[in-house]
Coordinates of C-alpha atoms in Angstrom, one line a residue:
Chain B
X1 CA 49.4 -32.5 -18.9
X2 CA 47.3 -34.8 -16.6
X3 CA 44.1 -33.6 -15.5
X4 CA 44.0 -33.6 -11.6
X5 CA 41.4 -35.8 -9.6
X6 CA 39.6 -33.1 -8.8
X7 CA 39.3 -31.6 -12.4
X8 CA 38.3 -35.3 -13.8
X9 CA 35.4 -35.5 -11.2
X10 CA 34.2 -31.8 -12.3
X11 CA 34.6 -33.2 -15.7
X12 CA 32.5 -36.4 -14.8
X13 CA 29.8 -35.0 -13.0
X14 CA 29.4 -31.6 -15.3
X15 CA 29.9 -29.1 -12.3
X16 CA 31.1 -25.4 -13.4
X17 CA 35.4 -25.4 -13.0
X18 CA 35.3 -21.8 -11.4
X19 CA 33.5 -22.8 -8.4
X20 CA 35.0 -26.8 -8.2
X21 CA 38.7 -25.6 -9.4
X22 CA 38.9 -22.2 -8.3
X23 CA 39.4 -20.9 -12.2
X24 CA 38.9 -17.7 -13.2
X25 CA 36.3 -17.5 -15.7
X26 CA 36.6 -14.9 -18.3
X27 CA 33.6 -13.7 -20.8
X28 CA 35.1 -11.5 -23.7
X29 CA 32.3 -9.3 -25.8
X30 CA 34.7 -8.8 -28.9
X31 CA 37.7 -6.4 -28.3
X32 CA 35.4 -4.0 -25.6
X33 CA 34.4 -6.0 -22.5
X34 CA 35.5 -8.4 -20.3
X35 CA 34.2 -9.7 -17.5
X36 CA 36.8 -11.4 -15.3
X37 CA 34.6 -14.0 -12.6
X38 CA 36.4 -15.5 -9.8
X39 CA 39.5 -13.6 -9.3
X40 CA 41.3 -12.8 -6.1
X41 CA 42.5 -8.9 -6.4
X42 CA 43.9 -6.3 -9.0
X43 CA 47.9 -6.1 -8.7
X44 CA 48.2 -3.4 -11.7
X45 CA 45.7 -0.8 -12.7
X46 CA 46.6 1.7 -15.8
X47 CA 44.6 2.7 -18.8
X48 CA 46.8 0.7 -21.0
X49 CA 47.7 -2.0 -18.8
X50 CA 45.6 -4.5 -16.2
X51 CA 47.1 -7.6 -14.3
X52 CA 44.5 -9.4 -12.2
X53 CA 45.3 -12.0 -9.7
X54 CA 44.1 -15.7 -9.5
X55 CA 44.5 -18.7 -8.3
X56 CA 46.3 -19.6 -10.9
X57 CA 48.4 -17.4 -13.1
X58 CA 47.8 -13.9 -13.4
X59 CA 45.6 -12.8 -16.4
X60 CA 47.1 -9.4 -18.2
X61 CA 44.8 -7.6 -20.3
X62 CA 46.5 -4.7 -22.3
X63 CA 44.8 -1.9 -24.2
X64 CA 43.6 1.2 -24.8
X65 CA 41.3 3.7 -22.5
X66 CA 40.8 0.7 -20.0
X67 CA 38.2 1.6 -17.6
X68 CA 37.1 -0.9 -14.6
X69 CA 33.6 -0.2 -14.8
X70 CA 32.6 -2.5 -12.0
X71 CA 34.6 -4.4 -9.1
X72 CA 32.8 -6.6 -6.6
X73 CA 34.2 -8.6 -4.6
X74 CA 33.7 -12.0 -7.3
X75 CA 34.1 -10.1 -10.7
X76 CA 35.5 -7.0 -12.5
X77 CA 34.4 -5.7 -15.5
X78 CA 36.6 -4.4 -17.5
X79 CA 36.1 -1.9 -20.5
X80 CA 38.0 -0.3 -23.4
X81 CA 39.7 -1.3 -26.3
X82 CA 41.6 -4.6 -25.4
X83 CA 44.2 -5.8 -27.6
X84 CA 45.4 -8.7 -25.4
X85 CA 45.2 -10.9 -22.7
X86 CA 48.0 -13.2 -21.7
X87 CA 48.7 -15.9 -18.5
X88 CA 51.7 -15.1 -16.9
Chain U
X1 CA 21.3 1.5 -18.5
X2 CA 19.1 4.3 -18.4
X3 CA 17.3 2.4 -15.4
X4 CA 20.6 1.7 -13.4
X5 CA 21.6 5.5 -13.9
X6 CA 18.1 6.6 -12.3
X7 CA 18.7 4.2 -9.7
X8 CA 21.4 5.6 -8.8
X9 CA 20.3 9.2 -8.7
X10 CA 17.8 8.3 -6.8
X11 CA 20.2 6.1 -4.2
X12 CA 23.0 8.5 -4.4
X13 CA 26.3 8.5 -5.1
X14 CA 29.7 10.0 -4.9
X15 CA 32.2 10.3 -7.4
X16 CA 36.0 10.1 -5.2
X17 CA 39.4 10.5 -6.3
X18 CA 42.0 8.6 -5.3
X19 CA 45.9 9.4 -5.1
X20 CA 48.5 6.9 -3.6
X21 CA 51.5 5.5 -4.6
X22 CA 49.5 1.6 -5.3
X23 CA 45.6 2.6 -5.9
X24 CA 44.8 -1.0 -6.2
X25 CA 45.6 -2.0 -3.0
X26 CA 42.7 0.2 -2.2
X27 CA 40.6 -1.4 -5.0
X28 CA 41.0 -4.5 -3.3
X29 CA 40.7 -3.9 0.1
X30 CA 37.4 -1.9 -1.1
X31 CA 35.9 -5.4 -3.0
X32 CA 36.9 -7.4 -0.2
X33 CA 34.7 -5.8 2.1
X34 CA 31.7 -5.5 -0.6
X35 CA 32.1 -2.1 -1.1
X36 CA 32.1 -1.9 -4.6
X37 CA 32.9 0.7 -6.9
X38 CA 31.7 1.6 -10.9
X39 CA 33.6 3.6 -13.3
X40 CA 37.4 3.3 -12.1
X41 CA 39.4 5.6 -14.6
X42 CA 43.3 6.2 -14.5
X43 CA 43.4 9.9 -14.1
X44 CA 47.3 10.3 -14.0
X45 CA 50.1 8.2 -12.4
X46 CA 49.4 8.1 -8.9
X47 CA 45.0 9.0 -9.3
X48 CA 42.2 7.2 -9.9
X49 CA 38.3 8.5 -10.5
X50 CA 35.3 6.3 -9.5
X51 CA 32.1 6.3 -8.2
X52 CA 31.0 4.6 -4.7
X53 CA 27.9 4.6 -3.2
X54 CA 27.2 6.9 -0.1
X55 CA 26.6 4.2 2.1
X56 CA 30.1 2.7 0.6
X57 CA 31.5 5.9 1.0
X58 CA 31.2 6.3 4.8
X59 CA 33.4 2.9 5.2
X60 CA 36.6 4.0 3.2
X61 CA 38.1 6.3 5.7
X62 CA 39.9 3.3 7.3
X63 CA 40.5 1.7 4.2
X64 CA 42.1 4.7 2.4
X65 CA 44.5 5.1 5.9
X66 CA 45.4 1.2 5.5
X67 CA 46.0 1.8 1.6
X68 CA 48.1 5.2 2.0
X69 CA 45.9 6.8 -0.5
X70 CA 44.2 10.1 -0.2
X71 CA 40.3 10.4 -0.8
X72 CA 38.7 13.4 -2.2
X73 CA 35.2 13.7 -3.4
X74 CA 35.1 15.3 -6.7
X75 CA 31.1 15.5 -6.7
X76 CA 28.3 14.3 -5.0
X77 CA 25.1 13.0 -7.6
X78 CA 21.7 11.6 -6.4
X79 CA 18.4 13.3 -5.2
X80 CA 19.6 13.7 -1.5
X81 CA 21.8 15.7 -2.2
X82 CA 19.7 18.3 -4.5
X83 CA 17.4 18.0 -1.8
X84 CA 20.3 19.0 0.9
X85 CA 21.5 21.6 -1.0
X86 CA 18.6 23.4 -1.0
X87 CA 17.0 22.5 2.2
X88 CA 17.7 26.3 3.5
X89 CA 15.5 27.9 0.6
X90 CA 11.8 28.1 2.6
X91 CA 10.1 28.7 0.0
X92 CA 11.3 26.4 -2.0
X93 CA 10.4 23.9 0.0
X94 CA 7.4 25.1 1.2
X95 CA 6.5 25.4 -2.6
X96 CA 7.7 21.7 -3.5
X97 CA 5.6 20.3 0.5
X98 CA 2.5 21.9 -1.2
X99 CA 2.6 20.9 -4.3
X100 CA 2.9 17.1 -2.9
X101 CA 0.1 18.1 -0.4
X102 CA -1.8 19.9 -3.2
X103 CA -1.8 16.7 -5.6
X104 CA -2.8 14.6 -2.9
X105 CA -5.7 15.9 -2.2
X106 CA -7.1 17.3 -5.4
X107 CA -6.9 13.5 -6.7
X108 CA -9.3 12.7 -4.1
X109 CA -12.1 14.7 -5.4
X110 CA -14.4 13.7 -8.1
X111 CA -14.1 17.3 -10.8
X112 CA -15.6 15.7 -13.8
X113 CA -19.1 13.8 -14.3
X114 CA -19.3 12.5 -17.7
X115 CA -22.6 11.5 -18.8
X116 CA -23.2 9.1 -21.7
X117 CA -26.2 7.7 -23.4
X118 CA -28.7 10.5 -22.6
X119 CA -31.2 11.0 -25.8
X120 CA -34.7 11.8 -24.7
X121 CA -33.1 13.2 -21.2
X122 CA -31.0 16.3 -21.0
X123 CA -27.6 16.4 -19.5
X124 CA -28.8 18.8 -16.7
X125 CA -31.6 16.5 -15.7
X126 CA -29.3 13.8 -15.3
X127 CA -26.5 15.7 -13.3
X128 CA -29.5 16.8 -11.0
X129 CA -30.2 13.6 -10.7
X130 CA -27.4 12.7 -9.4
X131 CA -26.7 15.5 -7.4
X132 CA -29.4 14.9 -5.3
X133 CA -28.5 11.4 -5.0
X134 CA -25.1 12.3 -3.7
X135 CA -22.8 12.0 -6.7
X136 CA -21.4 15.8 -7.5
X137 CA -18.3 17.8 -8.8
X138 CA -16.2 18.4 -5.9
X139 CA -17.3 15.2 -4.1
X140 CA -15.1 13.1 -2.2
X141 CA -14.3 10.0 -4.4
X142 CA -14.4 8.2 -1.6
X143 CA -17.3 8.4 0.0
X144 CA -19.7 7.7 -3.4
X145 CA -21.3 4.7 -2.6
X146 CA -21.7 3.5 -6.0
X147 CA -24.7 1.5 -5.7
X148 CA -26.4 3.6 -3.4
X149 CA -26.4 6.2 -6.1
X150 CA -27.7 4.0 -8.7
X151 CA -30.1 2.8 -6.6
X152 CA -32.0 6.4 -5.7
X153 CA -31.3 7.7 -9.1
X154 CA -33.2 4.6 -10.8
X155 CA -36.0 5.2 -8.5
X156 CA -36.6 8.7 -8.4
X157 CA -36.1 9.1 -12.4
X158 CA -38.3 7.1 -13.8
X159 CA -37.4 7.6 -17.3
X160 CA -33.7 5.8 -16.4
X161 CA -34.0 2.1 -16.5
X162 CA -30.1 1.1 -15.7
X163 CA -27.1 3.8 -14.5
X164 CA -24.0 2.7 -14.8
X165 CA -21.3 4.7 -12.3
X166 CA -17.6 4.2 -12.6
X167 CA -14.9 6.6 -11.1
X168 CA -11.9 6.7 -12.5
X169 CA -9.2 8.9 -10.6
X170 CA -11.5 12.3 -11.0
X171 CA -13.9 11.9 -13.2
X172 CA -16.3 9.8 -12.6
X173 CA -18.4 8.5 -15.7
X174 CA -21.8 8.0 -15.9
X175 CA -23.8 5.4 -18.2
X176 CA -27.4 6.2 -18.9
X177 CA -29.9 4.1 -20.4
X178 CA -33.2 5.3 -20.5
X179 CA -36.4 3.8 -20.4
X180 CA -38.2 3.2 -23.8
X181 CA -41.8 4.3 -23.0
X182 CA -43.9 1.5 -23.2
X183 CA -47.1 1.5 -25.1
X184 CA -50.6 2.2 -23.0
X185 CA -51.5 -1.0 -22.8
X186 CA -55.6 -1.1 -21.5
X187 CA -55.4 -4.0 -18.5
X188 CA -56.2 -7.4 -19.8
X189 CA -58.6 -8.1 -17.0
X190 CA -60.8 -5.2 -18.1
X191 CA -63.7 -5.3 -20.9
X192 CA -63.3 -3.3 -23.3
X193 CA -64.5 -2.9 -27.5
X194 CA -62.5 -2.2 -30.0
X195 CA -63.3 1.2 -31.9
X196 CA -62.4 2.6 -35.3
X197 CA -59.5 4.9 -34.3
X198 CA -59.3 5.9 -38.5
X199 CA -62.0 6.4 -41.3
X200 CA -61.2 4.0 -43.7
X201 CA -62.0 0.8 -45.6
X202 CA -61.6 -2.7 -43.8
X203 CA -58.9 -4.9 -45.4
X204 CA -59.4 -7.6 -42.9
X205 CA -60.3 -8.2 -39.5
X206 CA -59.5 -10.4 -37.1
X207 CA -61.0 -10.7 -33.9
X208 CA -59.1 -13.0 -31.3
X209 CA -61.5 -12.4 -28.4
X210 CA -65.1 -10.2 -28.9
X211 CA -67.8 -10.2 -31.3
X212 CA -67.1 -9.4 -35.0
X213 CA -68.9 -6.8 -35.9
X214 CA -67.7 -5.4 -39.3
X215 CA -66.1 -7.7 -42.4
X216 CA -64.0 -7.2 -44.7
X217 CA -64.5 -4.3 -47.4
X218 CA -66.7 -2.6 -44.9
X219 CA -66.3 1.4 -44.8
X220 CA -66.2 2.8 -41.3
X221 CA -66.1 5.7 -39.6
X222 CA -63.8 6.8 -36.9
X223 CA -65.3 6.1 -33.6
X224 CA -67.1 3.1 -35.4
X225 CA -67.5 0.2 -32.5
X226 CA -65.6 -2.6 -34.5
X227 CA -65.5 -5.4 -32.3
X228 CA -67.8 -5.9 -29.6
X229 CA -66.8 -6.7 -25.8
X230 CA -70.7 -7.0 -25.2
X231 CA -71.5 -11.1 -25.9
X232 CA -75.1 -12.3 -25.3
X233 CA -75.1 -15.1 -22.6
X234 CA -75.0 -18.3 -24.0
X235 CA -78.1 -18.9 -21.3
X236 CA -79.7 -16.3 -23.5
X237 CA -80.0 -14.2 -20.8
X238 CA -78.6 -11.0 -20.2
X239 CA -75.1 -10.1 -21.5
X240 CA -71.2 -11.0 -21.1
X241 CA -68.2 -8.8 -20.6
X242 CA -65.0 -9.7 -22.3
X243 CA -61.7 -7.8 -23.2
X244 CA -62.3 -7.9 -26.9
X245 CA -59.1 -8.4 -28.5
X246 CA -58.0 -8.4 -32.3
X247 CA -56.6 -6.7 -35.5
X248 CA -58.8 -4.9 -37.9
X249 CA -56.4 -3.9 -40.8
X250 CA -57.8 -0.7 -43.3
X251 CA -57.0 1.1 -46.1
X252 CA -56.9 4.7 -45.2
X253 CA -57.0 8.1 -46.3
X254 CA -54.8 10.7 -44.8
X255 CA -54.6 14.2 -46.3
X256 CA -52.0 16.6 -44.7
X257 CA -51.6 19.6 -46.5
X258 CA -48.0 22.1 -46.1
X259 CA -47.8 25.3 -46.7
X260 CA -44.9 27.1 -49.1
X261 CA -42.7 28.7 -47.5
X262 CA -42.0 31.8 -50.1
X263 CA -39.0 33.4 -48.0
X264 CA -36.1 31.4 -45.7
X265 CA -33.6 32.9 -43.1
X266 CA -30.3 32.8 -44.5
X267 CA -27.7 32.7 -42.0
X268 CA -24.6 34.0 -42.7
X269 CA -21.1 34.7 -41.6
X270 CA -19.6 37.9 -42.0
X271 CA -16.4 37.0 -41.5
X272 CA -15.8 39.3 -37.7
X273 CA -15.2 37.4 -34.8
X274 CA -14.3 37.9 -31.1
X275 CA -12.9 35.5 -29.0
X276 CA -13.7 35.5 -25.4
X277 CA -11.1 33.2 -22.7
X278 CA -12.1 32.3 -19.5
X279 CA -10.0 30.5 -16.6
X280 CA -12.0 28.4 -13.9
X281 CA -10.7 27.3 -10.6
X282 CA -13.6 25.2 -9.2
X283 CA -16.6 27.1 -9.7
X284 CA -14.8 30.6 -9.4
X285 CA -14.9 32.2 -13.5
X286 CA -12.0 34.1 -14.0
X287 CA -13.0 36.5 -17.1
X288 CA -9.7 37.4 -19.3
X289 CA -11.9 39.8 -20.7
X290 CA -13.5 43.5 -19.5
X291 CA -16.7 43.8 -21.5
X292 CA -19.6 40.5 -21.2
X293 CA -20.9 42.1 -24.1
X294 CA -20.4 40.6 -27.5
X295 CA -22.2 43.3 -29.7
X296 CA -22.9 41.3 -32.6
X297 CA -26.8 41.2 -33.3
X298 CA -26.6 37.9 -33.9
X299 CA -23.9 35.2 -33.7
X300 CA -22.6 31.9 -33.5
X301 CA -20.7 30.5 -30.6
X302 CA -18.5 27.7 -30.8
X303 CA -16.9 26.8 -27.3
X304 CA -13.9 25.0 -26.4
X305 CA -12.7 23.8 -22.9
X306 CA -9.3 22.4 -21.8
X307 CA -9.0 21.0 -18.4
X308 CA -5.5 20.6 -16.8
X309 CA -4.4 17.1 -16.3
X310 CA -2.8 14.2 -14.3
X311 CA -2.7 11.6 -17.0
X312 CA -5.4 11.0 -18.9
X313 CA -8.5 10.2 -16.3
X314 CA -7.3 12.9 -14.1
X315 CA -8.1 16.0 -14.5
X316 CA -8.4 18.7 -11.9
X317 CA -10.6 21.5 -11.2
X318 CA -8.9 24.1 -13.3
X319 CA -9.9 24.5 -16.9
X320 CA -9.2 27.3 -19.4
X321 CA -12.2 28.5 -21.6
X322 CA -11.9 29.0 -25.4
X323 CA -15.2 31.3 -26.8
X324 CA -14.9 32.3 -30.4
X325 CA -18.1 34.3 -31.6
X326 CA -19.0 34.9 -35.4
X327 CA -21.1 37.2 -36.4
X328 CA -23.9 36.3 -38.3
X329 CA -25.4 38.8 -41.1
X330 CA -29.3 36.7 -40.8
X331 CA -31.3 38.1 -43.6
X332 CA -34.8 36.8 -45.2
X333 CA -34.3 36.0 -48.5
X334 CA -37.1 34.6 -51.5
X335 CA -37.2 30.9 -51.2
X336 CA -36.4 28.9 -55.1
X337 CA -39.6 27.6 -55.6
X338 CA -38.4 24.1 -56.3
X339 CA -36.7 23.7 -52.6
X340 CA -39.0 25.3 -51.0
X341 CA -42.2 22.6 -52.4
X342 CA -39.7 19.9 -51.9
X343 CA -38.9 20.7 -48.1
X344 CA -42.9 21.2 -47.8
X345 CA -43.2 17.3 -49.1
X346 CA -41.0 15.9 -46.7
X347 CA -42.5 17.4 -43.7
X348 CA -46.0 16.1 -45.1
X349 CA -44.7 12.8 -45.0
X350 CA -42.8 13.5 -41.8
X351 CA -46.2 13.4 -40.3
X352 CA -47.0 9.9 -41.9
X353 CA -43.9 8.8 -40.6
X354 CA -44.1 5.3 -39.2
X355 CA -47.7 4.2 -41.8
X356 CA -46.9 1.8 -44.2
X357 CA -48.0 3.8 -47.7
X358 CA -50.0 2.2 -50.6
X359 CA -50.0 4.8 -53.0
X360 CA -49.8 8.8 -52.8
X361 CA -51.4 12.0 -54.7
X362 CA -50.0 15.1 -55.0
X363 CA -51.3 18.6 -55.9
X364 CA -48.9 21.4 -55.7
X365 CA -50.9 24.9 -55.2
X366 CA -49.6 28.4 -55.1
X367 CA -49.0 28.2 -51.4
X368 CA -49.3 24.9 -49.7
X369 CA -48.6 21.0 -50.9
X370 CA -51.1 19.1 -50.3
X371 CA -50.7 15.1 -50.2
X372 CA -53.2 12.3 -49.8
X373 CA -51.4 9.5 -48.7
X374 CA -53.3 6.2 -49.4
X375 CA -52.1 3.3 -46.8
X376 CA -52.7 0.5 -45.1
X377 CA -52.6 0.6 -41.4
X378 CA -54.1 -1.0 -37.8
X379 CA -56.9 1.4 -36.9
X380 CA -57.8 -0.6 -33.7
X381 CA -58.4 1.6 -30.3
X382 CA -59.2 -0.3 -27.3
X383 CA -61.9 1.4 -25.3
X384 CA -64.1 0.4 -21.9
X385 CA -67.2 -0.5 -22.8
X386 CA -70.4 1.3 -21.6
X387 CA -72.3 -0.6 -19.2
X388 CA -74.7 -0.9 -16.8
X389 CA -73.7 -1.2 -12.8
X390 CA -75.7 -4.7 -12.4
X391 CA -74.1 -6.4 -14.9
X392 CA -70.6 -7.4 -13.7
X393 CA -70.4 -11.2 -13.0
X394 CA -74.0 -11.7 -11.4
X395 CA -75.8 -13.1 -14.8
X396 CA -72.7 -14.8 -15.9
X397 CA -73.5 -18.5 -15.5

């Protein structure tokens, strides 16, 4: 895939690709906790089942006992026992 | 986490349940307009649970109508509301408004005065001391004026050469050091002679000022003039005046004799004891106890205190008196023979205490010890010298 113009000069001068891009950037502790940074709103909310929207694809997280233990208006932290997380 | 959940309490917070057909629309809506939310839980199919702060709270009215979902609050957590809840019981709050009020003040007050560094002084003299300077239990901590105190204490005690005052929420400690009392020193602009203050035999003398008037191996008599502040002129005419000045080291003889103690007071417990508990409130003694007297003929007392605190440098003027008494059985009993000569000796030479000691005798009699203690001391005494009313500076040439 070829890299936009934009993601070669984030690439070129070292800037972070969530704020230049737009990206969601995820942080995964294990299989317990996810933080979920730069995302745009929750479309699906169950205890075994979470679909957060992006700019680009939607990130689906299933598991167990899923708990949003925070949501701000730039992150979500998620909790439980994850067992996936998929771009669809 | 433990800090965040305090914070919390403390801020308030509101724990909501949500029911719609699409919760997250809310969940959106809510972190689009920076109202955030902790602990979102799927309850059933069409509930959530989570927490929102109050202030958050009081903006989802409008959201939850644009959402379609329902709001309920499940429970309310955080200080305001305890506080709410029972803002109706008077007493209660009258109770918690004086404590607050109580605290406050009694922290302003000095209640303790600790005193270190007394050893020739007593305690009492020292808190008198200071009392009448201005520094007392149940004194504003404010208005001690630190070195105002020192200052007044140091000048009307004379035996207190520094006093150290620092107050420390209630208590307020207090640093004595006394004065070592200085030797008499006779004034160096007066004449004096130097006089045998001790019988004894002249080891040496040396005489920095004055005229010699004993050597070495000489035996003198107390009160013997040894040097001289009486010089002829050197015009041969009359007489000079000086402060005669000098060391005249002796051999002497010092006999102290003890008597035997034959019997000693034993001092015994017998095993009964009372205990006695007092409560104080500033000065007011509350006795937990109906009789003052102890009726034991004779009786130890050992003494506790506990003072209630605010941390450790606060305390506050209630305290909670601990007096256990043991009764002592005191009976005379015959002293051992062997102790009783042996506690005689060291008291004989408790009283040479301080000479340095050549050689010693000893002769042990039915009732006393008697020791003759050879030494080797300084037997100078500085004295004014006798003299005529003419004679001061009018010969000298």
């Amino acid at each position: 895939m070829k890299k936009s113009r934009k993601e070669r000069m984030a690439e070129l001068f070292d800037m972070p690709k969530e704020v230049v891009l737009d990206l969601p950037k995820l942080t995964v502790y294990g299989d317990s906790q996810l933080t979920v940074e730069n995302y745009s709103g929750i479309l699906q909310y169950t205890d075994e089942y979470i679909r957060l929207k992006t700019s680009g694809k939607a990130i689906a997280v299933s598991g167990k006992g899923l708990e949003l233990r925070a949501i701000t208006d730039v992150d979500v932290l998620i909790e439980g026992e994850i067992l996936g997380i998929e771009y669809i | 986490m433990f800090f965040i959940r305090l914070f919390n309490y403390f801020k308030g917070y509101v724990a909501i349940i949500i029911e719609g057909v699409f919760p997250e629309r809310f969940l959106n809506i809510c972190a689009r307009r920076g109202i955030s939310l902790w602990n979102v839980k799927r309850l059933g199919k069409l509930s959530l649970r989570a927490n929102v702060s109050v202030r958050g709270f009081r903006l989802l009215r409008p959201i939850a109508k644009k959402s379609r979902c329902g709001v309920k609050v499940s429970r309310r957590v955080g200080l305001r509301f305890y506080v709410h809840k029972h803002r109706k019981r008077k007493a209660f709050v009258f109770g918690a408004a004086l404590f607050a009020v109580l605290l406050l003040v009694m922290t302003r007050f000095i209640w303790v005065i600790e005193v270190t560094g007394v050893h020739d002084l007593t305690r009492q003299q020292i808190l008198e001391a200071l009392e009448e300077s201005g520094l007392k239990v149940g004194q504003l901590s404010a208005k001690i004026n630190i070195s105002d105190i020192q200052n007044t204490v140091i000048t009307r005690q004379e035996k207190i050469a520094w006093l150290g005052i620092t107050v420390k929420g209630t208590t307020a400690h207090v640093d004595v050091k006394e004065r070592t009392s200085k030797p008499e020193i006779f004034p160096k602009d007066q004449p004096c002679s130097i006089y045998a203050g001790q019988s004894g035999v002249v080891e040496s003398i040396e005489a920095q000022n004055g005229q010699r008037l004993v050597s070495a191996g000489d035996v003198v008599k107390q009160g013997q003039l040894l040097i001289s502040g009486v010089l002829d002129s050197k015009t041969g005419l009359g007489v000079r005046y000086v402060h005669a000045d000098g060391e005249v080291i002796a051999r002497t003889w010092h006999e102290v004799s003890v008597p035997i103690a034959s019997e000693e007071e034993v001092r015994r417990r017998t095993g009964r004891s009372k205990s006695k508990h007092m409560l104080k409130a500033f000065s007011l003694r509350i006795p937990l106890f109906f009789s003052d007297r102890v009726g034991f003929a004779g009786y130890d007392r050992v003494s506790e205190a506990k003072w209630l605190h605010i941390g450790k440098d606060t305390p506050l003027p209630f305290s909670f008196h601990y007096d256990k008494y043991y009764e002592l059985e005191i009976t005379r009993q015959p002293m051992e023979r062997e102790t009783a000569v042996a506690e005689a000796e060291a008291e004989a030479r408790r009283q040479v205490a301080g000479i340095q000691i050549v050689s010693e005798q000893k002769e042990v009699t039915e009732d006393t010890v008697k020791i003759t203690f050879e030494c080797i001391e300084n037997i100078t005494q500085k004295q004014t010298v006798l003299r005529e009313e003419n004679h001061i500076g009018g010969e000298e040439p």
